PDB file of C-alpha atoms in Angstrom:
ATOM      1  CA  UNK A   1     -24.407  67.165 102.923  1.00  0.00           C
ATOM      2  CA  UNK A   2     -21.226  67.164 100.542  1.00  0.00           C
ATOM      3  CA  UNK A   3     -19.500  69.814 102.770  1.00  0.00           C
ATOM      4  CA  UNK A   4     -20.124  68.139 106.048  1.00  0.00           C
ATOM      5  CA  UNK A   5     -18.753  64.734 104.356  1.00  0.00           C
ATOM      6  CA  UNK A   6     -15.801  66.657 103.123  1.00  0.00           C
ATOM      7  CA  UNK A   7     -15.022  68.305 106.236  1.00  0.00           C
ATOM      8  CA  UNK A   8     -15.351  64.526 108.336  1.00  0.00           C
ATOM      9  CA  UNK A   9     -12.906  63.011 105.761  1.00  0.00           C
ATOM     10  CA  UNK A  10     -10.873  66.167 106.052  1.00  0.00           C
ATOM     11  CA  UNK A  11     -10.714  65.862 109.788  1.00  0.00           C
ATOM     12  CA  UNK A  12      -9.784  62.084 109.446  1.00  0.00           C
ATOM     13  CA  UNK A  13      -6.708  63.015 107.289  1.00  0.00           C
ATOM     14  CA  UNK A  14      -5.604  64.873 109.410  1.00  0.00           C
ATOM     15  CA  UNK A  15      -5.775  62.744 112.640  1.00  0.00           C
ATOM     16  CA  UNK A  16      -3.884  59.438 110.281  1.00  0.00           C
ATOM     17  CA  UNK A  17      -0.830  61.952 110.036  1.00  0.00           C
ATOM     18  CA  UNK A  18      -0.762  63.851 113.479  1.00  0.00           C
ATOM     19  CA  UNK A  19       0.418  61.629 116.572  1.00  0.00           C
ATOM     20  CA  UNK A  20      -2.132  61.594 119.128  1.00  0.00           C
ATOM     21  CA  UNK A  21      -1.670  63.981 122.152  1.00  0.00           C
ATOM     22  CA  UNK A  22      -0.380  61.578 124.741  1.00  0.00           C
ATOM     23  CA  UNK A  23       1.037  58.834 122.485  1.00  0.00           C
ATOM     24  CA  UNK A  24       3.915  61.052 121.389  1.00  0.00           C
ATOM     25  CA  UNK A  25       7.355  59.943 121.296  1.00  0.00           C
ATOM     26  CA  UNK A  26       9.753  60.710 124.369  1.00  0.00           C
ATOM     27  CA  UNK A  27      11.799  63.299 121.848  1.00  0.00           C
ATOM     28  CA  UNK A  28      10.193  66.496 120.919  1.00  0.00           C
ATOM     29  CA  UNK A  29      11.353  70.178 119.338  1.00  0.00           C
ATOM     30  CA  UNK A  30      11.889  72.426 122.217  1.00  0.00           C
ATOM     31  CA  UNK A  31      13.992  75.519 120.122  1.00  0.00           C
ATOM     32  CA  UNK A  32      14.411  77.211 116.985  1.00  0.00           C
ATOM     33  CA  UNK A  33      17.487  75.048 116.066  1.00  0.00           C
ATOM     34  CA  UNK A  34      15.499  71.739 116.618  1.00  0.00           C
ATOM     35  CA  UNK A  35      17.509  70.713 119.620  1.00  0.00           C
ATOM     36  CA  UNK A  36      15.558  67.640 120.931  1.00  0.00           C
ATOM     37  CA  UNK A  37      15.615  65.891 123.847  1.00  0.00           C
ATOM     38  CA  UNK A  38      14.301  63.006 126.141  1.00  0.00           C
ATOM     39  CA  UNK A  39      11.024  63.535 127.785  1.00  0.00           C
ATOM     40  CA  UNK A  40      10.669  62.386 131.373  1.00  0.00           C
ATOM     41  CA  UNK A  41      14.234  61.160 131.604  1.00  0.00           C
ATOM     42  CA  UNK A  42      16.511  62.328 133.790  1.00  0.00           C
ATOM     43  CA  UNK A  43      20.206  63.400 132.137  1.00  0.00           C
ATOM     44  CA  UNK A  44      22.529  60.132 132.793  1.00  0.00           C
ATOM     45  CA  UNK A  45      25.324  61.371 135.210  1.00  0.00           C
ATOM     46  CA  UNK A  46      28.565  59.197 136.556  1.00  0.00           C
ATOM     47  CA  UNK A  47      28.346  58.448 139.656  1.00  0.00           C
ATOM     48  CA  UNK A  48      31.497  60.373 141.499  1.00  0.00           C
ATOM     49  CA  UNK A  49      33.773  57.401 142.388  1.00  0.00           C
ATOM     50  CA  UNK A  50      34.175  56.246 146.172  1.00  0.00           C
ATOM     51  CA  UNK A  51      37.533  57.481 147.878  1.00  0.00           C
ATOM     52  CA  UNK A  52      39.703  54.819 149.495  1.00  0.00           C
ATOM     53  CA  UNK A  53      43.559  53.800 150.135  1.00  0.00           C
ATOM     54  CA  UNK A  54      45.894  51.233 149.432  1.00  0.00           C
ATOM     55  CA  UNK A  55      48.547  49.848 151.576  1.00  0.00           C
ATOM     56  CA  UNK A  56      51.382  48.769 150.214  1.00  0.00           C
ATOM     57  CA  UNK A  57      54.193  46.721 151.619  1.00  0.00           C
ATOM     58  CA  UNK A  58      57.286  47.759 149.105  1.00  0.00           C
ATOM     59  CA  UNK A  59      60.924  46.958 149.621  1.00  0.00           C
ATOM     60  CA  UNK A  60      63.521  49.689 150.745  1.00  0.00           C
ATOM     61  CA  UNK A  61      65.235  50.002 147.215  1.00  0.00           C
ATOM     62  CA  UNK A  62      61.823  51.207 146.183  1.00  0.00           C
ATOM     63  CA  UNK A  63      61.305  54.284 148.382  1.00  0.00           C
ATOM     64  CA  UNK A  64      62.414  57.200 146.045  1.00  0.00           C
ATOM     65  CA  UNK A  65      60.876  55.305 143.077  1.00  0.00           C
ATOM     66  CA  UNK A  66      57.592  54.595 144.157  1.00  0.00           C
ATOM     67  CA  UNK A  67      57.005  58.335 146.589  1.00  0.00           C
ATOM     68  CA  UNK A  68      57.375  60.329 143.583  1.00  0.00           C
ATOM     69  CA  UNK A  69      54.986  57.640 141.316  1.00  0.00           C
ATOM     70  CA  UNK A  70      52.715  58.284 143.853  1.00  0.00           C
ATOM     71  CA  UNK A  71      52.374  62.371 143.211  1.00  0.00           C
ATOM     72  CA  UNK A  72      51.674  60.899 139.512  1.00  0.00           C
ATOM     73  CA  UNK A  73      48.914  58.149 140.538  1.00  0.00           C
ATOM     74  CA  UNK A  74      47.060  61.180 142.474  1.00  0.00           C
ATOM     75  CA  UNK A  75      46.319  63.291 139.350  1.00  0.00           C
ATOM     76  CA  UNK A  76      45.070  59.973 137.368  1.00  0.00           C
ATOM     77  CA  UNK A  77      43.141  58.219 140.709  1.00  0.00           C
ATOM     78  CA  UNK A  78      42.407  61.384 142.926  1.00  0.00           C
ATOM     79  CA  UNK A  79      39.944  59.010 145.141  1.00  0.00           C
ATOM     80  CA  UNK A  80      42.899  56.405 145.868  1.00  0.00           C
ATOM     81  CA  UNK A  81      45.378  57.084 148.886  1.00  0.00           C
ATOM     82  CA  UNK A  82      48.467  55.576 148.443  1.00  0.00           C
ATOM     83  CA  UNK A  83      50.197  54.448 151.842  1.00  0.00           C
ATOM     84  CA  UNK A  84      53.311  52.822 151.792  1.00  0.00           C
ATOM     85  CA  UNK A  85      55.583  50.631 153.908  1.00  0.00           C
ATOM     86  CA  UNK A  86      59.230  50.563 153.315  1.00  0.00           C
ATOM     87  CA  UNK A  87      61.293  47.711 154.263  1.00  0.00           C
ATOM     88  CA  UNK A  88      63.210  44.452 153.709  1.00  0.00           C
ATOM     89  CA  UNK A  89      61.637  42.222 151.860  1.00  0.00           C
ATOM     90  CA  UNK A  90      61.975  39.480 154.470  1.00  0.00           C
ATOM     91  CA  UNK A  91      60.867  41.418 156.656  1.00  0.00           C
ATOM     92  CA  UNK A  92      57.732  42.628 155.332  1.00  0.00           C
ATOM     93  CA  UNK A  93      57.095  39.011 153.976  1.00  0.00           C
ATOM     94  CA  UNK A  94      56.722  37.740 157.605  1.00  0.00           C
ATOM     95  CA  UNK A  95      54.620  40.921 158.923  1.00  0.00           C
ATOM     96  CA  UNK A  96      51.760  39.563 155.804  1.00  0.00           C
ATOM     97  CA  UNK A  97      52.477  35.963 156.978  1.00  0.00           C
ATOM     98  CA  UNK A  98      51.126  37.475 160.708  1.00  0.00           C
ATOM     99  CA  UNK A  99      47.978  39.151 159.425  1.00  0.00           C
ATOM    100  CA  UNK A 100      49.390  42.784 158.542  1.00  0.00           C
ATOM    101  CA  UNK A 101      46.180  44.442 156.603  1.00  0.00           C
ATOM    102  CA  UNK A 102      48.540  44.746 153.687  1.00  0.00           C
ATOM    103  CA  UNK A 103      46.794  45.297 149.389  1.00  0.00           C
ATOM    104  CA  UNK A 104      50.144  44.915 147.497  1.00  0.00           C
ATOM    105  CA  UNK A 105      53.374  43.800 148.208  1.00  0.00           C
ATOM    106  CA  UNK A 106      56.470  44.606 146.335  1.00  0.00           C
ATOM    107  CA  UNK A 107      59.675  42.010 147.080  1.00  0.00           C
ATOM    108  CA  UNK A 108      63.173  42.714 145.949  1.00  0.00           C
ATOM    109  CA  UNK A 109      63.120  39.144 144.699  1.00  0.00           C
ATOM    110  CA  UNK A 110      61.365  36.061 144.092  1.00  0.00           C
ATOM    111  CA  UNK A 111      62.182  34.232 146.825  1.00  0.00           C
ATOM    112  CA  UNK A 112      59.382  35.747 149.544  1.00  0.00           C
ATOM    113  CA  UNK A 113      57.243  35.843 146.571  1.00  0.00           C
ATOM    114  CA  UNK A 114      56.774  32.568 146.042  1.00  0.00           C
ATOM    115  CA  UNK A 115      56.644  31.745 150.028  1.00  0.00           C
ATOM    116  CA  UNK A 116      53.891  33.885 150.167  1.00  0.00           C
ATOM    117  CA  UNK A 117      51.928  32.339 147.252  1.00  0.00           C
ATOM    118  CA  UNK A 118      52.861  28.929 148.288  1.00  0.00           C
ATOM    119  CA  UNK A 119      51.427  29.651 151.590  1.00  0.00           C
ATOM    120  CA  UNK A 120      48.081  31.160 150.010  1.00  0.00           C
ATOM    121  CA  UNK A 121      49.056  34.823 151.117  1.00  0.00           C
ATOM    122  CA  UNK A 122      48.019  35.895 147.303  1.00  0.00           C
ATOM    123  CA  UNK A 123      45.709  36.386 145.047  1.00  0.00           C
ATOM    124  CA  UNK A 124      45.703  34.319 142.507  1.00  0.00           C
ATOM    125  CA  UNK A 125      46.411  35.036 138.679  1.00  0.00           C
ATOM    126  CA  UNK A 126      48.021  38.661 140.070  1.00  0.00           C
ATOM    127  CA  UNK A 127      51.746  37.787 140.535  1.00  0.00           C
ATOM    128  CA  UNK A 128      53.704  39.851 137.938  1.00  0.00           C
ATOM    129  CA  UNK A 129      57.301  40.262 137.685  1.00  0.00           C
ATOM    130  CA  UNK A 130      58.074  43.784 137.325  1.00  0.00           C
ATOM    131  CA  UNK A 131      61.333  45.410 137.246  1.00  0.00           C
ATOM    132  CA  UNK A 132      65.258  44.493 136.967  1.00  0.00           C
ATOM    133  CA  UNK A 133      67.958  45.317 138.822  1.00  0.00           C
ATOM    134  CA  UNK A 134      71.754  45.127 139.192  1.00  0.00           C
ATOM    135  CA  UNK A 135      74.258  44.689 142.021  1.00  0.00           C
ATOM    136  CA  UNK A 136      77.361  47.093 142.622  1.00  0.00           C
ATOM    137  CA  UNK A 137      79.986  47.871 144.918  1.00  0.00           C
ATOM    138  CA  UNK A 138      80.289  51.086 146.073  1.00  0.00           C
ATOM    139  CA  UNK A 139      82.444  53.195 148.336  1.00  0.00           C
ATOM    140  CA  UNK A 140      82.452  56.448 150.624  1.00  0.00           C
ATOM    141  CA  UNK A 141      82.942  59.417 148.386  1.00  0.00           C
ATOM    142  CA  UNK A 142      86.347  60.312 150.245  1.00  0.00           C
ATOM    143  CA  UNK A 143      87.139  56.849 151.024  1.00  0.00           C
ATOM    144  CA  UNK A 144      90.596  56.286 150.981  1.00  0.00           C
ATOM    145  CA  UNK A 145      91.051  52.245 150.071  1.00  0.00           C
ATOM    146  CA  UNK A 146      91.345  51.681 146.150  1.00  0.00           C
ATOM    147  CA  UNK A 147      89.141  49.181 145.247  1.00  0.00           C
ATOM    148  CA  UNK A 148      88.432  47.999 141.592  1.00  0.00           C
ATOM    149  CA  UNK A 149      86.575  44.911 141.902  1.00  0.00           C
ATOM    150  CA  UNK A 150      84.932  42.717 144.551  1.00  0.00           C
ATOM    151  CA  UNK A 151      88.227  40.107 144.618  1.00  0.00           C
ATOM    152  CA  UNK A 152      89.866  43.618 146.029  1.00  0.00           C
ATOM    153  CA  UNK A 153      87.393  42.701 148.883  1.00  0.00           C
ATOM    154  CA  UNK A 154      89.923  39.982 150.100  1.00  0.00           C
ATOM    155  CA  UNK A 155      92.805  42.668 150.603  1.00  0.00           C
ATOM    156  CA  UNK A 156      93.975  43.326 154.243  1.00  0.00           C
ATOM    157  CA  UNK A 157      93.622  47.163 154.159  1.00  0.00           C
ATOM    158  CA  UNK A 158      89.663  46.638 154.023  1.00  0.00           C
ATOM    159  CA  UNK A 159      88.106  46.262 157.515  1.00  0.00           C
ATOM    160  CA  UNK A 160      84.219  46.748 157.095  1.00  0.00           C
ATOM    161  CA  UNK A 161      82.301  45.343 154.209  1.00  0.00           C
ATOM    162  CA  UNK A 162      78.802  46.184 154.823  1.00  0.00           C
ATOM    163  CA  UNK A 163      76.034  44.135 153.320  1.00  0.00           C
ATOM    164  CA  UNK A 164      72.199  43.852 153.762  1.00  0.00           C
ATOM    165  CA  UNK A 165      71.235  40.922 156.306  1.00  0.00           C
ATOM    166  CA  UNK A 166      71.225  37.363 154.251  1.00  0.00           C
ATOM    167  CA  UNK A 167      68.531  36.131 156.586  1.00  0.00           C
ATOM    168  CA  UNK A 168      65.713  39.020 155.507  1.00  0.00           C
ATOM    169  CA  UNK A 169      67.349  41.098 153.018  1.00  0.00           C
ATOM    170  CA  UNK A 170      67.141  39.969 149.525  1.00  0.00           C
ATOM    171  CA  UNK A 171      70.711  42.285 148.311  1.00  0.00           C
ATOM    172  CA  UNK A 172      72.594  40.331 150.889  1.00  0.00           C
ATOM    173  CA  UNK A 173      71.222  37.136 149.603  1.00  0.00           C
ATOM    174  CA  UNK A 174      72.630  37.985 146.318  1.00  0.00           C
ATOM    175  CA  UNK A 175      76.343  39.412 147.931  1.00  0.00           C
ATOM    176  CA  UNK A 176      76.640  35.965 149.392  1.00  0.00           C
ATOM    177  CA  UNK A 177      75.949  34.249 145.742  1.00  0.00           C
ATOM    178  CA  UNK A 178      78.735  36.633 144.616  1.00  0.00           C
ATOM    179  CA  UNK A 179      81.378  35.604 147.247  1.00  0.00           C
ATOM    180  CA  UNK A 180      80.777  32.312 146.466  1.00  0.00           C
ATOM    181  CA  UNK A 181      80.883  31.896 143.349  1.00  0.00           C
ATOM    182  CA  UNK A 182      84.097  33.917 143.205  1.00  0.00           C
ATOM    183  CA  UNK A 183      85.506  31.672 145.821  1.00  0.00           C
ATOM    184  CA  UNK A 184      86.342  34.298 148.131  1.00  0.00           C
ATOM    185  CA  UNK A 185      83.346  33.965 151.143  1.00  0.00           C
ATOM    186  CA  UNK A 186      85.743  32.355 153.322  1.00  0.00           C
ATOM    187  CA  UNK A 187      88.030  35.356 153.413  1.00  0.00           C
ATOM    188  CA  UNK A 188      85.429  38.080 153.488  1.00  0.00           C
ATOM    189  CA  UNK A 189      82.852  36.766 156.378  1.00  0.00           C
ATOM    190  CA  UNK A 190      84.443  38.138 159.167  1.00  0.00           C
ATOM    191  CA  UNK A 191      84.316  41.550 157.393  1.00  0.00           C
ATOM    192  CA  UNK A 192      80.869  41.604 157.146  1.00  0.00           C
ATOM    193  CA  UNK A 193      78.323  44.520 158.829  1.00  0.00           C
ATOM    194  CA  UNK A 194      74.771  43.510 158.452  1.00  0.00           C
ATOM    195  CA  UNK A 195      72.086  45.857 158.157  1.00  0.00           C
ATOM    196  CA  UNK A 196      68.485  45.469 157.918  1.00  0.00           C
ATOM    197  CA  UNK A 197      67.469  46.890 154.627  1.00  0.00           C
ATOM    198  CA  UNK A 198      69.647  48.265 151.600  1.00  0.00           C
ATOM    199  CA  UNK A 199      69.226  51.752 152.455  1.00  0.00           C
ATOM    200  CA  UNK A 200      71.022  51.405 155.991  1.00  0.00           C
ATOM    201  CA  UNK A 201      73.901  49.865 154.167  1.00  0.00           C
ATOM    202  CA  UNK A 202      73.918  52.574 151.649  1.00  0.00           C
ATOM    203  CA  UNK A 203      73.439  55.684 155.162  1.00  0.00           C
ATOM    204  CA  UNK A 204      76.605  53.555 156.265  1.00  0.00           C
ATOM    205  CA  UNK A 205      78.714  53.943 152.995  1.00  0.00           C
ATOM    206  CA  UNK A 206      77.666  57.480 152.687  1.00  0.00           C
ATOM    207  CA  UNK A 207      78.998  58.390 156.366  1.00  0.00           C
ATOM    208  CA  UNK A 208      82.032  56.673 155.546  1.00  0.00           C
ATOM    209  CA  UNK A 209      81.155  53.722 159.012  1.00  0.00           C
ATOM    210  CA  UNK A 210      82.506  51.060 156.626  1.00  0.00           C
ATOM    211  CA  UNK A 211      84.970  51.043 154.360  1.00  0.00           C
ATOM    212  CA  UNK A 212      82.156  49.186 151.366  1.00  0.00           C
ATOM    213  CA  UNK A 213      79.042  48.407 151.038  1.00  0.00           C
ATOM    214  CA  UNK A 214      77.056  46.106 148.623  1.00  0.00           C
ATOM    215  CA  UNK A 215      73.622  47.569 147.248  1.00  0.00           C
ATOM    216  CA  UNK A 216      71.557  47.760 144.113  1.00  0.00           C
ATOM    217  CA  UNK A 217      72.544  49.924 140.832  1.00  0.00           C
ATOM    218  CA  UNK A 218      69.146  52.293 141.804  1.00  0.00           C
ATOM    219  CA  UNK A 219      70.074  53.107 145.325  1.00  0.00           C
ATOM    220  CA  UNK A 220      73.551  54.054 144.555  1.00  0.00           C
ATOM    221  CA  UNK A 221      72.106  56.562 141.895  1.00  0.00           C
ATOM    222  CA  UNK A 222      70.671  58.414 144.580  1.00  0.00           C
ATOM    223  CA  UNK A 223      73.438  58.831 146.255  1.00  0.00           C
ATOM    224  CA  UNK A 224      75.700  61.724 145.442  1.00  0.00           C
ATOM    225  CA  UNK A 225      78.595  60.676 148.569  1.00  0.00           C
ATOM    226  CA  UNK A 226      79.339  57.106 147.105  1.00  0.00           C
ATOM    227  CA  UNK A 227      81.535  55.576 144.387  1.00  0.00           C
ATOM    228  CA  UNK A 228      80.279  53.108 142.726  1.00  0.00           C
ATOM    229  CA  UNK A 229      83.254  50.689 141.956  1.00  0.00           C
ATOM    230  CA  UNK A 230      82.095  47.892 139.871  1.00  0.00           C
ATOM    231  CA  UNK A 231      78.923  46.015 138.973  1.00  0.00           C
ATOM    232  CA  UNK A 232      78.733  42.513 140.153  1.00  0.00           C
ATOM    233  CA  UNK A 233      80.294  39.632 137.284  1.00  0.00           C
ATOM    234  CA  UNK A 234      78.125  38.374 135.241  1.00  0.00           C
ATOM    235  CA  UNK A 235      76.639  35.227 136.256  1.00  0.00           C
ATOM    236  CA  UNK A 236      77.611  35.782 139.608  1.00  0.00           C
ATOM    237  CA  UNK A 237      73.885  35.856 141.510  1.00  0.00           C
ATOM    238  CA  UNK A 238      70.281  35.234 139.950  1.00  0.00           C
ATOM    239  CA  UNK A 239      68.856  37.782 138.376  1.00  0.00           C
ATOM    240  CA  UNK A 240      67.719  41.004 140.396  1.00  0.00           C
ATOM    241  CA  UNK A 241      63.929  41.071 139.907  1.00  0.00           C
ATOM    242  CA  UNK A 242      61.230  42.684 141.441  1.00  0.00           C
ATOM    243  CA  UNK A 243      58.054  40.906 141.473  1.00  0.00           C
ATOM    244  CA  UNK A 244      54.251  42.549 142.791  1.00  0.00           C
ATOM    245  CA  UNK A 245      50.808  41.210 143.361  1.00  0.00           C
ATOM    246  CA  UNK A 246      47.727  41.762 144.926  1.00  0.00           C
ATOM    247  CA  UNK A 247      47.854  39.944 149.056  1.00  0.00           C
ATOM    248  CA  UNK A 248      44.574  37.426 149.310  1.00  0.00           C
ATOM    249  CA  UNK A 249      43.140  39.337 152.319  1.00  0.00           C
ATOM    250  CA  UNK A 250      43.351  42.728 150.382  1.00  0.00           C
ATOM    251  CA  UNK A 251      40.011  45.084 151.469  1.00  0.00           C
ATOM    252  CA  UNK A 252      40.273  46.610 148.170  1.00  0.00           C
ATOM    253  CA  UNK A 253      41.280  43.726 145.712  1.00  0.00           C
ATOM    254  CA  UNK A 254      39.712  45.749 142.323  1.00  0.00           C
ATOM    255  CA  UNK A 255      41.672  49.145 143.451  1.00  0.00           C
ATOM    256  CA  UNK A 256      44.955  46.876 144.075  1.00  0.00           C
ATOM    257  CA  UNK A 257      44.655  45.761 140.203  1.00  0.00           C
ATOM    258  CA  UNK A 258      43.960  48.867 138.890  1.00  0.00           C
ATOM    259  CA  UNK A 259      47.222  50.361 140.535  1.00  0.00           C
ATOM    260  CA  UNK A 260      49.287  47.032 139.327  1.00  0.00           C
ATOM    261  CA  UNK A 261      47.935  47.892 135.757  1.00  0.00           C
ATOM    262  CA  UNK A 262      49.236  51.153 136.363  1.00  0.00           C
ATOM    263  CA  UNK A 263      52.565  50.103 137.115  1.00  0.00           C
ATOM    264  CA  UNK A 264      53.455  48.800 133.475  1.00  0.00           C
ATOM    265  CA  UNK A 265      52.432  51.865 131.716  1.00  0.00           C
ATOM    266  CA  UNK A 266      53.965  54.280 130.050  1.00  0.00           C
ATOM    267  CA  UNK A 267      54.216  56.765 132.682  1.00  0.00           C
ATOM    268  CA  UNK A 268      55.007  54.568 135.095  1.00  0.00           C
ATOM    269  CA  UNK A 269      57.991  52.889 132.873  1.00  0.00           C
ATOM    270  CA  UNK A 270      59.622  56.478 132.919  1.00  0.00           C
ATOM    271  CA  UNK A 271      59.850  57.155 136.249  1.00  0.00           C
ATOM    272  CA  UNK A 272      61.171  53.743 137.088  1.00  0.00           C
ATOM    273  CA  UNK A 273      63.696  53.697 134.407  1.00  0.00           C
ATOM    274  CA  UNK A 274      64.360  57.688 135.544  1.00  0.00           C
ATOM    275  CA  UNK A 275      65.736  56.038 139.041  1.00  0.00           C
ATOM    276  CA  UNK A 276      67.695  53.035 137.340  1.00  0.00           C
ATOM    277  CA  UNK A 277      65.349  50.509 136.508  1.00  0.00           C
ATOM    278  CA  UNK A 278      64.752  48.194 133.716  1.00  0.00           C
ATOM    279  CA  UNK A 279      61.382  47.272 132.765  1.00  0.00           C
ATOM    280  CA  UNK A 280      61.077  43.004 132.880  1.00  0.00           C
TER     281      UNK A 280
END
């Protein structure tokens, strides 16, 4: 009787310490070096990210800038496609103003900007200013008229002054500022060639069509058949900014930000200031 008592209290013991087949934790021992893991759970695995593109309406003076960025953007956002359009930033203002399926836009100033905002064209909170420029006058690379600042504009001997179109193109906008504060628009107008972005005034420089051209400090830089004569006075226009945002009827408003966000980092920041640019 004092065995079979022992043996039932025994047997009780042992049950109060052993879990109960069943009621067992999720985690058990499955190898010599006590490697656990989860029972009846699946392993936790990313889901792969969905591919899609951006289009993005960017002014002329960005082209070189923003084709080689993209080569950079593919190795950090493989699922993203950038696509860009290259223009004036008048120009590309009006095509979003008309419905063109645009993410970002990119303006050579804050003037068609803030048209677009004021006219609910953007999204709100994402307007960020960007990037600096600077103005210069520049010259074929054989040209044969000495020039040493833009009051030399005014001298007989120069024929063809070729500047981007005030009416779309934000670098003619600021040429016309120039002449007038330095009094001298009255004696250059009739000069003038206007073309429809900065980078057909610059192809018209480099040719040698006109005798000088006005475009921004970056686009000269890429240039190796132009002078560059003289930066604009100080003073003499706003300030050469380059505002972005995110366009209200973007498809893909969370893939737009992400890209903005890249813009301002460190990698980005090179490139740009590789080409010219200063970082706002």
């Amino acid at each position: 009787m004092k065995t079979r008592k022992f043996l039932v209290l025994l047997l009780v013991c042992i049950l109060s310490i052993t879990p109960i087949i069943g009621c067992t934790k999720d985690k058990v021992d499955t190898s010599e070096n006590n490697t656990t893991v989860d029972v009846g759970k699946e392993n936790d695995q990313e889901e792969p990210k969905e591919e899609g593109e951006l289009l993005i309406s960017a002014a002329a003076s960005l082209t070189d800038v923003l084709n080689e960025l993209s080569e950079v953007y593919k190795t950090i956002e493989p699922e993203t496609t950038l696509n860009f359009t290259f223009g004036s930033s008048g120009a590309l203002q009006a095509q979003i103003e008309e419905g063109a399926p645009v993410d970002i836009f990119m303006s050579a100033a804050q003037k068609q900007m803030k048209a677009l905002d004021e006219g609910g064209h953007i999204l709100d909170g994402t307007i960020k200013t960007l990037l600096i420029n600077k103005v210069v006058l520049i010259t074929p690379k054989d040209g044969e008229v000495e020039m040493k600042s833009f009051e030399d504009l005014t001298k007989d001997e120069i024929k063809k002054i070729a500047i981007g179109d005030p009416a779309n193109v934000p670098v003619g906008q600021y040429s016309e500022e120039i002449f007038n504060n330095l009094n001298i628009m009255d004696k250059v107008n009739s000069k003038f060639v206007l073309g429809s972005d900065v980078r057909t005034v610059l192809t018209w420089v480099e040719s040698g069509e006109v005798d000088c051209g006005i475009v921004y400090a970056t686009d000269a830089f890429t240039s190796d058949n132009v002078n560059i004569v003289t930066e604009a006075p100080e003073g003499s226009h706003k300030e050469v900014s380059y505002p972005v945002a995110v366009v209200k009827d973007s498809k893909n408003p969370d893939r737009a930000k992400a890209f903005l966000d890249f813009l301002s980092t460190d990698k980005a920041t090179e490139l740009f200031e590789k080409y010219g640019f200063s970082m706002k």
